[in-house]
Amino acid sequence: MTISVAVASLAFVAACGAADARTAGAVSAGAGTPAAVSADVPAAASAGVPTAVSAGVPATVPDLPGKATVPVTSPPGTAALGTGPGTAALGAGAAAPAAPKRCRTDALSARIGTADAGAGQRYAPLVLTNTGSRPCWVYGFTGLIMIDGNGDALRTRTRRESVQPRRVTLRPGAGAHARLHWTVVPTGKETTCPRSARLMIIPPDEVAHLEIPFDAMVCGDGRIDVRPMEPGTRL
């Protein structure tokens, strides 16, 4: 009778364990043995109980004799690894590079390029170079003020030529230019023309200025014709 009671107890415990496995959908694994599921457990994990994916764990539990294979799914809200249809590519959502902004005066340098002389006319490129660490753009016309050798401002009439401006993007170290034109021939009542020593330059849409050497005689009552910024550093 004692043996019968013990056998009945073991059968009751086994039945309870199988019922627990069917209810919870739990996966048991022995030490050093890949996780396996009893054949009594449904092939899919129980609804509402996500199966976590650990680093290095294969996508499915290896087949064992007499055991069902349970596919492993990613937890809800977790991006799937891989590039197949319906999966999120790695790196998705990474911030795109910021669009270039307008070039500010403190990220620019200026110079006058080689002048082209002919028949009393002078043409020269006013070059602005991006000295910053990021791309930026320039658009439109520069402002100009001539200064004489005593540091006094000379009359400067900046005349914008009727050329349509366009945005010019400058990589770090790259430059754009505006064509300047002036005459060295006295006009009207002029008998002599003042000579400048320096030139103050206000980049497009800026307030702060740059100052560079500018040894030139400008006639026509200080008139300088200016074109908008264009790509390149030469005329």
mmCIF file of C-alpha atoms in Angstrom:
data_model
loop_
_atom_site.group_PDB
_atom_site.id
_atom_site.type_symbol
_atom_site.label_atom_id
_atom_site.label_comp_id
_atom_site.label_asym_id
_atom_site.label_seq_id
_atom_site.Cartn_x
_atom_site.Cartn_y
_atom_site.Cartn_z
ATOM 1 C CA MET A 1 0.000 0.000 0.000
ATOM 2 C CA THR A 2 2.906 2.391 0.786
ATOM 3 C CA ILE A 3 4.357 1.819 -2.696
ATOM 4 C CA SER A 4 1.002 2.528 -4.293
ATOM 5 C CA VAL A 5 0.694 5.812 -2.398
ATOM 6 C CA ALA A 6 4.227 6.877 -3.488
ATOM 7 C CA VAL A 7 3.555 6.031 -7.148
ATOM 8 C CA ALA A 8 0.289 7.953 -7.000
ATOM 9 C CA SER A 9 2.099 10.950 -5.465
ATOM 10 C CA LEU A 10 4.753 11.003 -8.228
ATOM 11 C CA ALA A 11 2.063 10.774 -10.886
ATOM 12 C CA PHE A 12 0.217 13.673 -9.249
ATOM 13 C CA VAL A 13 3.389 15.808 -9.139
ATOM 14 C CA ALA A 14 4.198 15.048 -12.808
ATOM 15 C CA ALA A 15 0.655 15.895 -13.814
ATOM 16 C CA CYS A 16 0.829 19.198 -11.930
ATOM 17 C CA GLY A 17 4.181 20.054 -13.582
ATOM 18 C CA ALA A 18 2.811 19.357 -17.049
ATOM 19 C CA ALA A 19 -0.237 21.468 -16.300
ATOM 20 C CA ASP A 20 1.994 24.325 -15.088
ATOM 21 C CA ALA A 21 4.068 24.100 -18.275
ATOM 22 C CA ARG A 22 0.967 24.203 -20.439
ATOM 23 C CA THR A 23 -0.416 27.169 -18.510
ATOM 24 C CA ALA A 24 2.702 29.394 -18.363
ATOM 25 C CA GLY A 25 4.435 28.320 -21.588
ATOM 26 C CA ALA A 26 7.725 28.253 -19.646
ATOM 27 C CA VAL A 27 10.902 26.817 -21.169
ATOM 28 C CA SER A 28 13.084 24.690 -18.899
ATOM 29 C CA ALA A 29 16.770 24.050 -19.453
ATOM 30 C CA GLY A 30 19.271 21.893 -17.615
ATOM 31 C CA ALA A 31 22.778 23.069 -16.768
ATOM 32 C CA GLY A 32 24.863 23.318 -19.952
ATOM 33 C CA THR A 33 21.961 22.154 -22.162
ATOM 34 C CA PRO A 34 20.232 24.398 -24.780
ATOM 35 C CA ALA A 35 16.729 25.436 -23.752
ATOM 36 C CA ALA A 36 14.034 23.024 -24.997
ATOM 37 C CA VAL A 37 10.255 22.817 -24.617
ATOM 38 C CA SER A 38 8.251 19.705 -23.810
ATOM 39 C CA ALA A 39 6.214 18.335 -26.678
ATOM 40 C CA ASP A 40 3.102 19.156 -24.661
ATOM 41 C CA VAL A 41 3.845 22.897 -24.932
ATOM 42 C CA PRO A 42 2.391 24.732 -27.988
ATOM 43 C CA ALA A 43 5.005 25.606 -30.656
ATOM 44 C CA ALA A 44 4.484 29.373 -30.213
ATOM 45 C CA ALA A 45 5.213 31.146 -26.942
ATOM 46 C CA SER A 46 2.136 31.938 -24.866
ATOM 47 C CA ALA A 47 0.306 35.096 -25.947
ATOM 48 C CA GLY A 48 1.307 38.176 -24.023
ATOM 49 C CA VAL A 49 4.604 36.706 -22.776
ATOM 50 C CA PRO A 50 7.432 38.130 -24.938
ATOM 51 C CA THR A 51 10.580 36.086 -25.337
ATOM 52 C CA ALA A 52 13.729 38.175 -24.786
ATOM 53 C CA VAL A 53 16.634 37.750 -27.194
ATOM 54 C CA SER A 54 19.984 37.555 -25.423
ATOM 55 C CA ALA A 55 23.275 38.424 -27.123
ATOM 56 C CA GLY A 56 24.727 35.337 -28.737
ATOM 57 C CA VAL A 57 21.531 33.195 -28.483
ATOM 58 C CA PRO A 58 20.501 31.617 -31.831
ATOM 59 C CA ALA A 59 17.252 32.721 -33.422
ATOM 60 C CA THR A 60 15.626 29.320 -32.700
ATOM 61 C CA VAL A 61 16.137 26.704 -30.021
ATOM 62 C CA PRO A 62 18.075 23.703 -31.437
ATOM 63 C CA ASP A 63 16.047 20.575 -32.273
ATOM 64 C CA LEU A 64 16.318 17.780 -29.764
ATOM 65 C CA PRO A 65 14.938 14.278 -30.258
ATOM 66 C CA GLY A 66 11.302 14.209 -29.307
ATOM 67 C CA LYS A 67 11.184 17.931 -28.559
ATOM 68 C CA ALA A 68 9.345 20.742 -30.356
ATOM 69 C CA THR A 69 11.282 23.705 -31.737
ATOM 70 C CA VAL A 70 10.101 27.092 -30.460
ATOM 71 C CA PRO A 71 10.830 30.163 -32.644
ATOM 72 C CA VAL A 72 12.262 33.090 -30.700
ATOM 73 C CA THR A 73 10.644 36.449 -31.350
ATOM 74 C CA SER A 74 11.841 39.923 -30.491
ATOM 75 C CA PRO A 75 10.142 41.684 -27.566
ATOM 76 C CA PRO A 76 7.440 44.178 -28.498
ATOM 77 C CA GLY A 77 8.923 47.578 -29.405
ATOM 78 C CA THR A 78 12.372 46.125 -30.188
ATOM 79 C CA ALA A 79 13.775 46.827 -33.691
ATOM 80 C CA ALA A 80 14.585 43.636 -35.572
ATOM 81 C CA LEU A 81 18.158 43.125 -36.678
ATOM 82 C CA GLY A 82 18.826 42.598 -40.362
ATOM 83 C CA THR A 83 17.825 44.199 -43.637
ATOM 84 C CA GLY A 84 15.054 41.917 -44.878
ATOM 85 C CA PRO A 85 11.559 43.150 -45.722
ATOM 86 C CA GLY A 86 9.713 44.444 -42.694
ATOM 87 C CA THR A 87 12.817 44.782 -40.552
ATOM 88 C CA ALA A 88 14.300 48.031 -39.314
ATOM 89 C CA ALA A 89 17.779 48.724 -40.646
ATOM 90 C CA LEU A 90 20.504 49.341 -38.111
ATOM 91 C CA GLY A 91 21.161 53.021 -37.572
ATOM 92 C CA ALA A 92 17.650 54.057 -38.567
ATOM 93 C CA GLY A 93 16.673 57.280 -36.859
ATOM 94 C CA ALA A 94 20.230 58.635 -36.773
ATOM 95 C CA ALA A 95 20.324 62.403 -37.161
ATOM 96 C CA ALA A 96 21.007 63.647 -40.690
ATOM 97 C CA PRO A 97 23.869 66.101 -41.185
ATOM 98 C CA ALA A 98 22.822 69.660 -40.427
ATOM 99 C CA ALA A 99 22.201 71.879 -43.449
ATOM 100 C CA PRO A 100 24.817 74.621 -44.000
ATOM 101 C CA LYS A 101 24.049 78.015 -42.486
ATOM 102 C CA ARG A 102 24.886 81.506 -43.722
ATOM 103 C CA CYS A 103 28.560 82.454 -43.522
ATOM 104 C CA ARG A 104 29.164 84.817 -40.617
ATOM 105 C CA THR A 105 31.865 87.469 -40.648
ATOM 106 C CA ASP A 106 33.937 85.742 -37.978
ATOM 107 C CA ALA A 107 34.170 82.617 -40.175
ATOM 108 C CA LEU A 108 35.372 84.503 -43.278
ATOM 109 C CA SER A 109 38.558 86.096 -44.551
ATOM 110 C CA ALA A 110 38.801 88.574 -47.426
ATOM 111 C CA ARG A 111 41.334 89.625 -50.055
ATOM 112 C CA ILE A 112 41.509 91.405 -53.401
ATOM 113 C CA GLY A 113 42.645 89.158 -56.218
ATOM 114 C CA THR A 114 44.720 90.110 -59.234
ATOM 115 C CA ALA A 115 43.323 93.203 -60.948
ATOM 116 C CA ASP A 116 42.688 93.325 -64.679
ATOM 117 C CA ALA A 117 43.615 96.758 -66.067
ATOM 118 C CA GLY A 118 42.680 98.245 -69.400
ATOM 119 C CA ALA A 119 41.829 101.668 -70.893
ATOM 120 C CA GLY A 120 41.557 103.362 -67.517
ATOM 121 C CA GLN A 121 39.262 100.657 -66.107
ATOM 122 C CA ARG A 122 40.032 98.260 -63.284
ATOM 123 C CA TYR A 123 38.411 94.888 -62.571
ATOM 124 C CA ALA A 124 39.323 92.751 -59.591
ATOM 125 C CA PRO A 125 37.780 89.871 -57.619
ATOM 126 C CA LEU A 126 36.904 90.461 -53.996
ATOM 127 C CA VAL A 127 37.382 86.968 -52.520
ATOM 128 C CA LEU A 128 35.678 85.701 -49.374
ATOM 129 C CA THR A 129 37.037 82.433 -47.974
ATOM 130 C CA ASN A 130 35.392 80.125 -45.451
ATOM 131 C CA THR A 131 37.840 79.861 -42.531
ATOM 132 C CA GLY A 132 35.422 77.877 -40.348
ATOM 133 C CA SER A 133 35.241 74.124 -39.782
ATOM 134 C CA ARG A 134 31.807 73.640 -41.387
ATOM 135 C CA PRO A 135 30.281 74.459 -44.773
ATOM 136 C CA CYS A 136 28.382 77.739 -45.028
ATOM 137 C CA TRP A 137 26.845 79.821 -47.800
ATOM 138 C CA VAL A 138 26.954 83.392 -49.078
ATOM 139 C CA TYR A 139 24.264 85.132 -51.078
ATOM 140 C CA GLY A 140 24.034 88.619 -52.524
ATOM 141 C CA PHE A 141 26.175 91.744 -52.382
ATOM 142 C CA THR A 142 28.931 92.996 -50.100
ATOM 143 C CA GLY A 143 29.152 96.456 -48.576
ATOM 144 C CA LEU A 144 32.327 98.540 -49.096
ATOM 145 C CA ILE A 145 33.968 101.576 -47.480
ATOM 146 C CA MET A 146 37.347 102.913 -48.598
ATOM 147 C CA ILE A 147 39.794 104.322 -46.029
ATOM 148 C CA ASP A 148 42.751 106.591 -46.799
ATOM 149 C CA GLY A 149 46.266 106.462 -45.366
ATOM 150 C CA ASN A 150 45.238 108.676 -42.408
ATOM 151 C CA GLY A 151 42.484 106.278 -41.374
ATOM 152 C CA ASP A 152 39.689 108.535 -42.620
ATOM 153 C CA ALA A 153 36.754 107.172 -44.595
ATOM 154 C CA LEU A 154 36.663 108.161 -48.254
ATOM 155 C CA ARG A 155 33.482 108.761 -50.198
ATOM 156 C CA THR A 156 32.477 105.342 -51.483
ATOM 157 C CA ARG A 157 29.540 104.833 -53.813
ATOM 158 C CA THR A 158 28.816 101.116 -54.117
ATOM 159 C CA ARG A 159 26.679 100.456 -57.185
ATOM 160 C CA ARG A 160 25.086 97.024 -57.475
ATOM 161 C CA GLU A 161 25.071 95.622 -60.973
ATOM 162 C CA SER A 162 21.818 94.142 -62.270
ATOM 163 C CA VAL A 163 22.927 90.514 -61.950
ATOM 164 C CA GLN A 164 20.661 87.952 -60.274
ATOM 165 C CA PRO A 165 22.258 86.719 -57.019
ATOM 166 C CA ARG A 166 22.557 83.023 -56.284
ATOM 167 C CA ARG A 167 23.510 81.101 -53.193
ATOM 168 C CA VAL A 168 27.098 79.859 -53.129
ATOM 169 C CA THR A 169 27.993 77.129 -50.622
ATOM 170 C CA LEU A 170 31.583 77.144 -49.377
ATOM 171 C CA ARG A 171 33.345 74.131 -47.946
ATOM 172 C CA PRO A 172 35.954 74.876 -45.261
ATOM 173 C CA GLY A 173 38.866 76.546 -47.051
ATOM 174 C CA ALA A 174 36.874 77.296 -50.229
ATOM 175 C CA GLY A 175 36.186 80.785 -51.549
ATOM 176 C CA ALA A 176 33.727 82.788 -53.643
ATOM 177 C CA HIS A 177 34.220 86.158 -55.307
ATOM 178 C CA ALA A 178 32.414 89.363 -56.199
ATOM 179 C CA ARG A 179 33.668 91.277 -59.233
ATOM 180 C CA LEU A 180 34.601 94.888 -58.496
ATOM 181 C CA HIS A 181 34.937 97.545 -61.180
ATOM 182 C CA TRP A 182 36.146 101.143 -60.919
ATOM 183 C CA THR A 183 37.756 103.767 -63.108
ATOM 184 C CA VAL A 184 41.033 105.620 -62.664
ATOM 185 C CA VAL A 185 40.066 108.350 -65.152
ATOM 186 C CA PRO A 186 38.787 111.608 -63.603
ATOM 187 C CA THR A 187 35.223 112.355 -64.596
ATOM 188 C CA GLY A 188 33.025 115.439 -64.453
ATOM 189 C CA LYS A 189 34.696 118.179 -62.402
ATOM 190 C CA GLU A 190 37.348 115.862 -60.975
ATOM 191 C CA THR A 191 40.947 116.878 -61.545
ATOM 192 C CA THR A 192 42.465 114.289 -59.211
ATOM 193 C CA CYS A 193 41.125 111.184 -57.560
ATOM 194 C CA PRO A 194 41.710 110.169 -53.938
ATOM 195 C CA ARG A 195 43.822 107.108 -53.211
ATOM 196 C CA SER A 196 42.637 104.547 -50.719
ATOM 197 C CA ALA A 197 44.870 102.500 -48.452
ATOM 198 C CA ARG A 198 42.405 100.051 -46.962
ATOM 199 C CA LEU A 199 38.968 98.645 -47.663
ATOM 200 C CA MET A 200 36.256 97.766 -45.159
ATOM 201 C CA ILE A 201 34.092 94.862 -46.338
ATOM 202 C CA ILE A 202 30.709 93.895 -44.928
ATOM 203 C CA PRO A 203 29.786 90.346 -46.055
ATOM 204 C CA PRO A 204 26.236 89.797 -47.369
ATOM 205 C CA ASP A 205 23.545 90.128 -44.667
ATOM 206 C CA GLU A 206 26.149 90.798 -41.968
ATOM 207 C CA VAL A 207 26.845 93.782 -39.713
ATOM 208 C CA ALA A 208 30.419 93.077 -38.587
ATOM 209 C CA HIS A 209 33.102 93.943 -41.149
ATOM 210 C CA LEU A 210 36.501 92.795 -42.385
ATOM 211 C CA GLU A 211 39.325 95.179 -43.266
ATOM 212 C CA ILE A 212 42.051 94.527 -45.851
ATOM 213 C CA PRO A 213 44.729 96.490 -47.733
ATOM 214 C CA PHE A 214 43.422 98.260 -50.848
ATOM 215 C CA ASP A 215 45.912 100.552 -52.566
ATOM 216 C CA ALA A 216 43.865 102.028 -55.379
ATOM 217 C CA MET A 217 42.884 105.315 -56.964
ATOM 218 C CA VAL A 218 39.137 105.351 -57.476
ATOM 219 C CA CYS A 219 37.603 108.069 -59.633
ATOM 220 C CA GLY A 220 33.990 108.755 -60.512
ATOM 221 C CA ASP A 221 33.310 110.284 -57.094
ATOM 222 C CA GLY A 222 34.294 107.051 -55.343
ATOM 223 C CA ARG A 223 32.096 104.770 -57.420
ATOM 224 C CA ILE A 224 32.722 101.018 -57.307
ATOM 225 C CA ASP A 225 30.486 98.663 -59.286
ATOM 226 C CA VAL A 226 29.848 95.373 -57.483
ATOM 227 C CA ARG A 227 28.451 92.066 -58.654
ATOM 228 C CA PRO A 228 26.862 89.490 -56.306
ATOM 229 C CA MET A 229 28.930 86.625 -54.902
ATOM 230 C CA GLU A 230 29.831 83.978 -57.483
ATOM 231 C CA PRO A 231 31.582 80.580 -57.259
ATOM 232 C CA GLY A 232 35.367 80.472 -57.547
ATOM 233 C CA THR A 233 38.075 82.947 -56.695
ATOM 234 C CA ARG A 234 38.908 84.317 -60.164
ATOM 235 C CA LEU A 235 37.124 86.548 -62.646
#
